[in-house]
Amino acid sequence: MNALEAVKVGAREVEPNHRLGGSIRMLLSPGTARTTAGLMALLELQPGERVSEHYHPYTDEHVYVSDGRLVLAVNGVEQVVDAREAVLIRRGARHGYENRSDRLGDGRAVSRAAGPEPRHGTRGDRRAAGDGPPPAVDTPPSAAAGAREPA
């Protein structure tokens, strides 16, 4: 097997983005794995943290909560997503997450390509939680973390 057949990216190799709130690490993306077929992000929310409302105009989002509990709001309607549960959020639906528990909420978000170009991905609102741009799909893993370029 060579790097064209499998690309491994560790969470510690990818700088977290806090723009929408919480910690979002783009694990598999055009920047980290040179893929244009889809995205995989690690979402970590400490107790009381939230990811502000946003939407994806070109793609559905598949979310799997691996540990803890997250409250998901889709177009203003809330539902609880517990560990070992998954939810599908349709393209264009405004959504955000909140950890109202007393332990880490840990999840994975997977979608197909963000859009025709990486800039067509996540759309936030003026109430975004942090500073800077939303999570980028075209940013390579942090060189400081010792990431290796795929061959």
Short mmCIF file of N, CA and C in Angstrom, two decimals:
data_model
loop_
_atom_site.label_atom_id
_atom_site.label_comp_id
_atom_site.label_asym_id
_atom_site.label_seq_id
_atom_site.Cartn_x
_atom_site.Cartn_y
_atom_site.Cartn_z
N MET A 1 0.85 -1.18 0.00
CA MET A 1 0.00 0.00 0.00
C MET A 1 0.89 1.24 0.00
N ASN A 2 0.51 2.25 -0.77
CA ASN A 2 1.26 3.49 -0.78
C ASN A 2 0.36 4.65 -0.37
N ALA A 3 0.92 5.84 -0.32
CA ALA A 3 0.19 7.02 0.17
C ALA A 3 -1.00 7.39 -0.71
N LEU A 4 -0.99 6.93 -1.95
CA LEU A 4 -2.14 7.20 -2.81
C LEU A 4 -3.32 6.31 -2.46
N GLU A 5 -3.06 5.16 -1.84
CA GLU A 5 -4.12 4.23 -1.47
C GLU A 5 -4.70 4.52 -0.09
N ALA A 6 -3.90 5.05 0.81
CA ALA A 6 -4.38 5.34 2.17
C ALA A 6 -3.57 6.50 2.75
N VAL A 7 -4.26 7.46 3.29
CA VAL A 7 -3.62 8.59 3.93
C VAL A 7 -4.12 8.63 5.37
N LYS A 8 -3.20 8.57 6.31
CA LYS A 8 -3.55 8.61 7.73
C LYS A 8 -3.24 10.00 8.28
N VAL A 9 -4.21 10.57 9.00
CA VAL A 9 -4.05 11.89 9.60
C VAL A 9 -4.47 11.78 11.06
N GLY A 10 -3.58 12.14 11.96
CA GLY A 10 -3.88 12.13 13.38
C GLY A 10 -4.48 13.44 13.84
N ALA A 11 -5.38 13.38 14.80
CA ALA A 11 -6.04 14.60 15.30
C ALA A 11 -5.02 15.61 15.82
N ARG A 12 -3.93 15.12 16.42
CA ARG A 12 -2.92 16.05 16.94
C ARG A 12 -2.15 16.76 15.84
N GLU A 13 -2.25 16.26 14.61
CA GLU A 13 -1.56 16.88 13.48
C GLU A 13 -2.33 18.07 12.90
N VAL A 14 -3.58 18.22 13.28
CA VAL A 14 -4.45 19.24 12.71
C VAL A 14 -4.79 20.28 13.77
N GLU A 15 -4.50 21.53 13.47
CA GLU A 15 -4.82 22.61 14.40
C GLU A 15 -6.34 22.74 14.54
N PRO A 16 -6.84 22.87 15.77
CA PRO A 16 -8.28 23.05 15.93
C PRO A 16 -8.70 24.45 15.51
N ASN A 17 -9.91 24.56 15.01
CA ASN A 17 -10.49 25.84 14.67
C ASN A 17 -11.61 26.09 15.67
N HIS A 18 -11.67 27.31 16.22
CA HIS A 18 -12.65 27.65 17.24
C HIS A 18 -13.63 28.71 16.77
N ARG A 19 -13.62 29.04 15.49
CA ARG A 19 -14.42 30.13 14.94
C ARG A 19 -15.91 29.96 15.22
N LEU A 20 -16.43 28.75 15.05
CA LEU A 20 -17.86 28.53 15.27
C LEU A 20 -18.15 28.12 16.71
N GLY A 21 -17.09 27.92 17.49
CA GLY A 21 -17.23 27.48 18.87
C GLY A 21 -16.72 26.06 19.03
N GLY A 22 -16.39 25.68 20.24
CA GLY A 22 -15.84 24.35 20.47
C GLY A 22 -14.52 24.18 19.75
N SER A 23 -14.19 22.95 19.45
CA SER A 23 -12.97 22.62 18.73
C SER A 23 -13.32 21.77 17.53
N ILE A 24 -13.02 22.26 16.34
CA ILE A 24 -13.30 21.53 15.11
C ILE A 24 -11.98 21.31 14.39
N ARG A 25 -11.65 20.05 14.16
CA ARG A 25 -10.43 19.70 13.43
C ARG A 25 -10.81 19.01 12.12
N MET A 26 -10.40 19.60 11.01
CA MET A 26 -10.68 19.00 9.70
C MET A 26 -9.67 17.88 9.49
N LEU A 27 -10.05 16.64 9.81
CA LEU A 27 -9.13 15.52 9.72
C LEU A 27 -8.84 15.11 8.27
N LEU A 28 -9.88 14.83 7.52
CA LEU A 28 -9.71 14.43 6.13
C LEU A 28 -10.37 15.49 5.25
N SER A 29 -9.55 16.13 4.42
CA SER A 29 -10.02 17.23 3.59
C SER A 29 -9.04 17.41 2.44
N PRO A 30 -9.33 18.32 1.51
CA PRO A 30 -8.35 18.57 0.45
C PRO A 30 -6.98 18.97 0.99
N GLY A 31 -6.95 19.72 2.09
CA GLY A 31 -5.67 20.18 2.64
C GLY A 31 -4.91 19.11 3.39
N THR A 32 -5.61 18.24 4.10
CA THR A 32 -4.92 17.25 4.93
C THR A 32 -4.64 15.94 4.21
N ALA A 33 -5.54 15.55 3.32
CA ALA A 33 -5.39 14.24 2.66
C ALA A 33 -5.51 14.32 1.14
N ARG A 34 -5.57 15.54 0.63
CA ARG A 34 -5.70 15.75 -0.81
C ARG A 34 -6.89 15.01 -1.40
N THR A 35 -8.00 15.05 -0.69
CA THR A 35 -9.22 14.41 -1.19
C THR A 35 -10.20 15.47 -1.66
N THR A 36 -10.91 15.17 -2.71
CA THR A 36 -11.98 16.05 -3.17
C THR A 36 -13.32 15.33 -3.06
N ALA A 37 -13.32 14.10 -2.55
CA ALA A 37 -14.53 13.30 -2.48
C ALA A 37 -15.37 13.58 -1.24
N GLY A 38 -14.76 14.12 -0.19
CA GLY A 38 -15.54 14.37 1.02
C GLY A 38 -14.67 14.92 2.13
N LEU A 39 -15.31 15.08 3.30
CA LEU A 39 -14.65 15.67 4.46
C LEU A 39 -14.96 14.84 5.69
N MET A 40 -14.03 14.85 6.65
CA MET A 40 -14.31 14.29 7.98
C MET A 40 -13.70 15.23 9.00
N ALA A 41 -14.53 15.64 9.96
CA ALA A 41 -14.08 16.55 10.99
C ALA A 41 -14.31 15.94 12.36
N LEU A 42 -13.43 16.27 13.30
CA LEU A 42 -13.57 15.89 14.70
C LEU A 42 -14.15 17.10 15.42
N LEU A 43 -15.24 16.87 16.14
CA LEU A 43 -15.91 17.93 16.88
C LEU A 43 -15.81 17.60 18.36
N GLU A 44 -15.24 18.52 19.14
CA GLU A 44 -15.13 18.33 20.58
C GLU A 44 -15.71 19.57 21.28
N LEU A 45 -16.70 19.32 22.13
CA LEU A 45 -17.32 20.41 22.88
C LEU A 45 -17.19 20.11 24.36
N GLN A 46 -16.54 21.02 25.06
CA GLN A 46 -16.46 20.93 26.52
C GLN A 46 -17.83 21.29 27.10
N PRO A 47 -18.09 20.93 28.37
CA PRO A 47 -19.35 21.32 28.99
C PRO A 47 -19.61 22.82 28.83
N GLY A 48 -20.81 23.16 28.37
CA GLY A 48 -21.19 24.55 28.18
C GLY A 48 -20.80 25.14 26.84
N GLU A 49 -19.97 24.48 26.06
CA GLU A 49 -19.57 25.01 24.75
C GLU A 49 -20.65 24.73 23.71
N ARG A 50 -20.61 25.54 22.65
CA ARG A 50 -21.54 25.35 21.54
C ARG A 50 -20.85 25.67 20.22
N VAL A 51 -21.41 25.15 19.17
CA VAL A 51 -21.04 25.52 17.81
C VAL A 51 -22.20 26.35 17.29
N SER A 52 -21.91 27.58 16.89
CA SER A 52 -22.97 28.50 16.48
C SER A 52 -23.68 28.02 15.22
N GLU A 53 -24.85 28.56 15.02
CA GLU A 53 -25.67 28.19 13.88
C GLU A 53 -24.94 28.47 12.57
N HIS A 54 -25.03 27.50 11.66
CA HIS A 54 -24.41 27.62 10.35
C HIS A 54 -25.15 26.68 9.40
N TYR A 55 -24.77 26.70 8.13
CA TYR A 55 -25.38 25.78 7.17
C TYR A 55 -24.38 25.48 6.07
N HIS A 56 -24.70 24.45 5.30
CA HIS A 56 -23.86 24.02 4.18
C HIS A 56 -24.73 24.03 2.92
N PRO A 57 -24.48 24.96 2.00
CA PRO A 57 -25.37 25.10 0.84
C PRO A 57 -25.27 23.97 -0.18
N TYR A 58 -24.16 23.21 -0.18
CA TYR A 58 -23.97 22.22 -1.23
C TYR A 58 -23.96 20.77 -0.76
N THR A 59 -24.03 20.52 0.54
CA THR A 59 -23.87 19.14 0.99
C THR A 59 -24.65 18.86 2.26
N ASP A 60 -25.07 17.60 2.41
CA ASP A 60 -25.63 17.13 3.67
C ASP A 60 -24.48 16.93 4.65
N GLU A 61 -24.80 16.89 5.94
CA GLU A 61 -23.79 16.60 6.96
C GLU A 61 -24.26 15.40 7.76
N HIS A 62 -23.36 14.44 7.93
CA HIS A 62 -23.62 13.25 8.74
C HIS A 62 -22.84 13.42 10.03
N VAL A 63 -23.53 13.34 11.16
CA VAL A 63 -22.88 13.54 12.46
C VAL A 63 -23.06 12.28 13.30
N TYR A 64 -21.97 11.81 13.88
CA TYR A 64 -21.99 10.68 14.79
C TYR A 64 -21.41 11.13 16.13
N VAL A 65 -22.15 10.97 17.20
CA VAL A 65 -21.67 11.33 18.53
C VAL A 65 -21.06 10.07 19.13
N SER A 66 -19.76 10.10 19.31
CA SER A 66 -19.06 8.91 19.82
C SER A 66 -19.04 8.86 21.34
N ASP A 67 -19.09 10.01 22.00
CA ASP A 67 -19.06 10.04 23.45
C ASP A 67 -19.80 11.27 23.95
N GLY A 68 -20.51 11.13 25.04
CA GLY A 68 -21.22 12.26 25.62
C GLY A 68 -22.59 12.44 25.01
N ARG A 69 -23.06 13.67 25.04
CA ARG A 69 -24.40 14.02 24.56
C ARG A 69 -24.33 15.43 24.00
N LEU A 70 -24.90 15.62 22.84
CA LEU A 70 -24.99 16.95 22.25
C LEU A 70 -26.44 17.30 21.98
N VAL A 71 -26.77 18.57 22.13
CA VAL A 71 -28.09 19.06 21.76
C VAL A 71 -27.93 19.69 20.38
N LEU A 72 -28.66 19.19 19.42
CA LEU A 72 -28.60 19.66 18.05
C LEU A 72 -29.84 20.48 17.78
N ALA A 73 -29.66 21.68 17.24
CA ALA A 73 -30.78 22.51 16.82
C ALA A 73 -30.74 22.61 15.30
N VAL A 74 -31.82 22.18 14.64
CA VAL A 74 -31.92 22.25 13.18
C VAL A 74 -33.13 23.09 12.84
N ASN A 75 -32.87 24.21 12.17
CA ASN A 75 -33.94 25.16 11.82
C ASN A 75 -34.80 25.49 13.03
N GLY A 76 -34.13 25.68 14.18
CA GLY A 76 -34.81 26.10 15.40
C GLY A 76 -35.42 24.99 16.23
N VAL A 77 -35.38 23.75 15.76
CA VAL A 77 -35.95 22.62 16.51
C VAL A 77 -34.82 21.83 17.14
N GLU A 78 -34.89 21.63 18.47
CA GLU A 78 -33.83 20.94 19.19
C GLU A 78 -34.11 19.45 19.33
N GLN A 79 -33.03 18.67 19.32
CA GLN A 79 -33.12 17.25 19.66
C GLN A 79 -31.80 16.83 20.29
N VAL A 80 -31.87 15.87 21.19
CA VAL A 80 -30.70 15.36 21.88
C VAL A 80 -30.12 14.22 21.05
N VAL A 81 -28.79 14.24 20.88
CA VAL A 81 -28.09 13.16 20.20
C VAL A 81 -27.11 12.59 21.21
N ASP A 82 -27.34 11.35 21.61
CA ASP A 82 -26.51 10.68 22.61
C ASP A 82 -25.37 9.92 21.95
N ALA A 83 -24.43 9.47 22.80
CA ALA A 83 -23.32 8.64 22.33
C ALA A 83 -23.87 7.44 21.56
N ARG A 84 -23.17 7.12 20.49
CA ARG A 84 -23.50 6.00 19.61
C ARG A 84 -24.77 6.21 18.80
N GLU A 85 -25.14 7.50 18.62
CA GLU A 85 -26.25 7.85 17.75
C GLU A 85 -25.74 8.75 16.63
N ALA A 86 -26.43 8.70 15.51
CA ALA A 86 -26.04 9.51 14.35
C ALA A 86 -27.25 10.29 13.87
N VAL A 87 -26.98 11.38 13.18
CA VAL A 87 -28.05 12.20 12.62
C VAL A 87 -27.60 12.73 11.26
N LEU A 88 -28.55 12.85 10.37
CA LEU A 88 -28.30 13.40 9.04
C LEU A 88 -28.93 14.79 8.99
N ILE A 89 -28.14 15.78 8.62
CA ILE A 89 -28.62 17.16 8.48
C ILE A 89 -28.59 17.49 6.98
N ARG A 90 -29.74 17.78 6.44
CA ARG A 90 -29.85 18.04 5.00
C ARG A 90 -29.20 19.37 4.62
N ARG A 91 -28.68 19.42 3.41
CA ARG A 91 -28.06 20.64 2.90
C ARG A 91 -29.02 21.81 3.03
N GLY A 92 -28.46 22.96 3.40
CA GLY A 92 -29.26 24.17 3.54
C GLY A 92 -29.93 24.35 4.89
N ALA A 93 -30.01 23.29 5.70
CA ALA A 93 -30.65 23.41 7.02
C ALA A 93 -29.71 24.12 7.98
N ARG A 94 -30.20 25.15 8.63
CA ARG A 94 -29.39 25.88 9.61
C ARG A 94 -29.31 25.02 10.86
N HIS A 95 -28.09 24.83 11.37
CA HIS A 95 -27.92 23.96 12.52
C HIS A 95 -26.76 24.39 13.40
N GLY A 96 -26.80 23.98 14.65
CA GLY A 96 -25.74 24.24 15.61
C GLY A 96 -25.80 23.18 16.69
N TYR A 97 -24.76 23.09 17.47
CA TYR A 97 -24.64 22.07 18.51
C TYR A 97 -24.35 22.74 19.84
N GLU A 98 -24.77 22.10 20.93
CA GLU A 98 -24.46 22.59 22.26
C GLU A 98 -24.24 21.41 23.19
N ASN A 99 -23.26 21.54 24.08
CA ASN A 99 -23.01 20.51 25.09
C ASN A 99 -23.57 21.05 26.42
N ARG A 100 -24.71 20.54 26.82
CA ARG A 100 -25.35 20.97 28.07
C ARG A 100 -25.04 20.00 29.21
N SER A 101 -24.18 19.03 28.97
CA SER A 101 -23.85 18.05 29.99
C SER A 101 -22.64 18.50 30.80
N ASP A 102 -22.20 17.65 31.71
CA ASP A 102 -21.03 17.96 32.54
C ASP A 102 -19.80 17.19 32.08
N ARG A 103 -19.82 16.63 30.86
CA ARG A 103 -18.67 15.92 30.33
C ARG A 103 -18.46 16.25 28.86
N LEU A 104 -17.31 15.90 28.35
CA LEU A 104 -16.95 16.19 26.95
C LEU A 104 -17.97 15.58 26.00
N GLY A 105 -18.37 16.35 25.01
CA GLY A 105 -19.18 15.85 23.90
C GLY A 105 -18.26 15.69 22.71
N ASP A 106 -18.18 14.48 22.19
CA ASP A 106 -17.21 14.14 21.16
C ASP A 106 -17.96 13.57 19.96
N GLY A 107 -17.74 14.14 18.78
CA GLY A 107 -18.44 13.67 17.61
C GLY A 107 -17.61 13.75 16.35
N ARG A 108 -18.13 13.15 15.31
CA ARG A 108 -17.52 13.18 13.99
C ARG A 108 -18.54 13.72 13.02
N ALA A 109 -18.12 14.62 12.17
CA ALA A 109 -18.98 15.15 11.12
C ALA A 109 -18.38 14.73 9.79
N VAL A 110 -19.21 14.16 8.94
CA VAL A 110 -18.75 13.67 7.64
C VAL A 110 -19.68 14.22 6.58
N SER A 111 -19.09 14.67 5.48
CA SER A 111 -19.90 15.13 4.35
C SER A 111 -19.13 14.88 3.07
N ARG A 112 -19.84 14.98 1.98
CA ARG A 112 -19.13 14.90 0.70
C ARG A 112 -18.45 16.24 0.48
N ALA A 113 -17.86 16.46 -0.65
CA ALA A 113 -17.13 17.69 -0.90
C ALA A 113 -17.97 18.91 -0.53
N ALA A 114 -17.30 19.94 -0.01
CA ALA A 114 -17.98 21.13 0.50
C ALA A 114 -18.79 21.85 -0.57
N GLY A 115 -18.35 21.80 -1.80
CA GLY A 115 -19.01 22.48 -2.89
C GLY A 115 -18.08 22.52 -4.07
N PRO A 116 -18.42 23.29 -5.07
CA PRO A 116 -17.57 23.39 -6.25
C PRO A 116 -16.13 23.80 -5.91
N GLU A 117 -15.97 24.62 -4.87
CA GLU A 117 -14.65 25.03 -4.39
C GLU A 117 -14.70 25.06 -2.87
N PRO A 118 -13.53 24.91 -2.17
CA PRO A 118 -13.55 24.93 -0.70
C PRO A 118 -14.25 26.14 -0.10
N ARG A 119 -14.17 27.30 -0.77
CA ARG A 119 -14.80 28.50 -0.23
C ARG A 119 -16.33 28.40 -0.20
N HIS A 120 -16.90 27.40 -0.86
CA HIS A 120 -18.35 27.23 -0.89
C HIS A 120 -18.87 26.40 0.28
N GLY A 121 -18.04 26.08 1.24
CA GLY A 121 -18.41 25.21 2.35
C GLY A 121 -19.31 25.84 3.38
N THR A 122 -18.90 25.79 4.64
CA THR A 122 -19.71 26.24 5.77
C THR A 122 -20.03 27.72 5.69
N ARG A 123 -21.30 28.04 5.93
CA ARG A 123 -21.74 29.43 6.00
C ARG A 123 -22.24 29.66 7.43
N GLY A 124 -21.67 30.65 8.10
CA GLY A 124 -22.08 30.96 9.46
C GLY A 124 -22.99 32.15 9.49
N ASP A 125 -23.13 32.70 10.67
CA ASP A 125 -23.90 33.92 10.80
C ASP A 125 -23.09 34.92 11.62
N ARG A 126 -23.63 36.10 11.82
CA ARG A 126 -22.90 37.15 12.53
C ARG A 126 -22.71 36.85 14.00
N ARG A 127 -23.39 35.83 14.52
CA ARG A 127 -23.28 35.50 15.93
C ARG A 127 -22.25 34.41 16.18
N ALA A 128 -21.35 34.19 15.25
CA ALA A 128 -20.34 33.14 15.42
C ALA A 128 -19.57 33.34 16.71
N ALA A 129 -19.17 32.22 17.31
CA ALA A 129 -18.62 32.24 18.66
C ALA A 129 -17.20 32.76 18.78
N GLY A 130 -16.36 32.55 17.79
CA GLY A 130 -14.95 32.89 17.92
C GLY A 130 -14.49 33.89 16.90
N ASP A 131 -13.18 34.04 16.81
CA ASP A 131 -12.57 34.95 15.85
C ASP A 131 -12.01 34.16 14.68
N GLY A 132 -11.83 34.84 13.57
CA GLY A 132 -11.20 34.23 12.41
C GLY A 132 -12.22 33.54 11.52
N PRO A 133 -11.72 32.90 10.46
CA PRO A 133 -12.61 32.27 9.48
C PRO A 133 -13.16 30.96 10.01
N PRO A 134 -14.24 30.45 9.38
CA PRO A 134 -14.75 29.14 9.75
C PRO A 134 -13.72 28.06 9.41
N PRO A 135 -13.91 26.84 9.90
CA PRO A 135 -12.95 25.78 9.63
C PRO A 135 -12.66 25.64 8.14
N ALA A 136 -11.40 25.63 7.78
CA ALA A 136 -10.99 25.54 6.38
C ALA A 136 -10.77 24.10 5.98
N VAL A 137 -11.19 23.77 4.77
CA VAL A 137 -10.98 22.41 4.27
C VAL A 137 -9.70 22.29 3.47
N ASP A 138 -9.10 23.43 3.11
CA ASP A 138 -7.93 23.38 2.25
C ASP A 138 -6.64 23.71 2.99
N THR A 139 -6.65 23.63 4.32
CA THR A 139 -5.46 23.90 5.13
C THR A 139 -4.76 22.61 5.46
N PRO A 140 -3.45 22.48 5.15
CA PRO A 140 -2.73 21.25 5.46
C PRO A 140 -2.53 21.09 6.96
N PRO A 141 -2.24 19.85 7.40
CA PRO A 141 -1.97 19.64 8.83
C PRO A 141 -0.82 20.53 9.30
N SER A 142 -0.81 20.82 10.57
CA SER A 142 0.20 21.70 11.15
C SER A 142 1.59 21.09 11.00
N ALA A 143 2.50 21.87 10.46
CA ALA A 143 3.89 21.43 10.34
C ALA A 143 4.51 21.26 11.72
N ALA A 144 4.04 22.07 12.66
CA ALA A 144 4.57 21.99 14.02
C ALA A 144 4.23 20.68 14.68
N ALA A 145 3.16 20.03 14.22
CA ALA A 145 2.75 18.77 14.81
C ALA A 145 3.47 17.58 14.16
N GLY A 146 4.37 17.86 13.22
CA GLY A 146 5.13 16.79 12.59
C GLY A 146 4.35 16.02 11.55
N ALA A 147 3.37 16.67 10.93
CA ALA A 147 2.58 16.00 9.93
C ALA A 147 3.40 15.70 8.69
N ARG A 148 3.05 14.60 8.04
CA ARG A 148 3.75 14.20 6.82
C ARG A 148 2.85 14.51 5.63
N GLU A 149 3.47 15.00 4.57
CA GLU A 149 2.75 15.24 3.32
C GLU A 149 2.45 13.90 2.66
N PRO A 150 1.23 13.70 2.16
CA PRO A 150 0.97 12.50 1.41
C PRO A 150 1.77 12.50 0.12
N ALA A 151 2.21 11.34 -0.31
CA ALA A 151 3.00 11.25 -1.55
C ALA A 151 2.10 11.27 -2.75
#
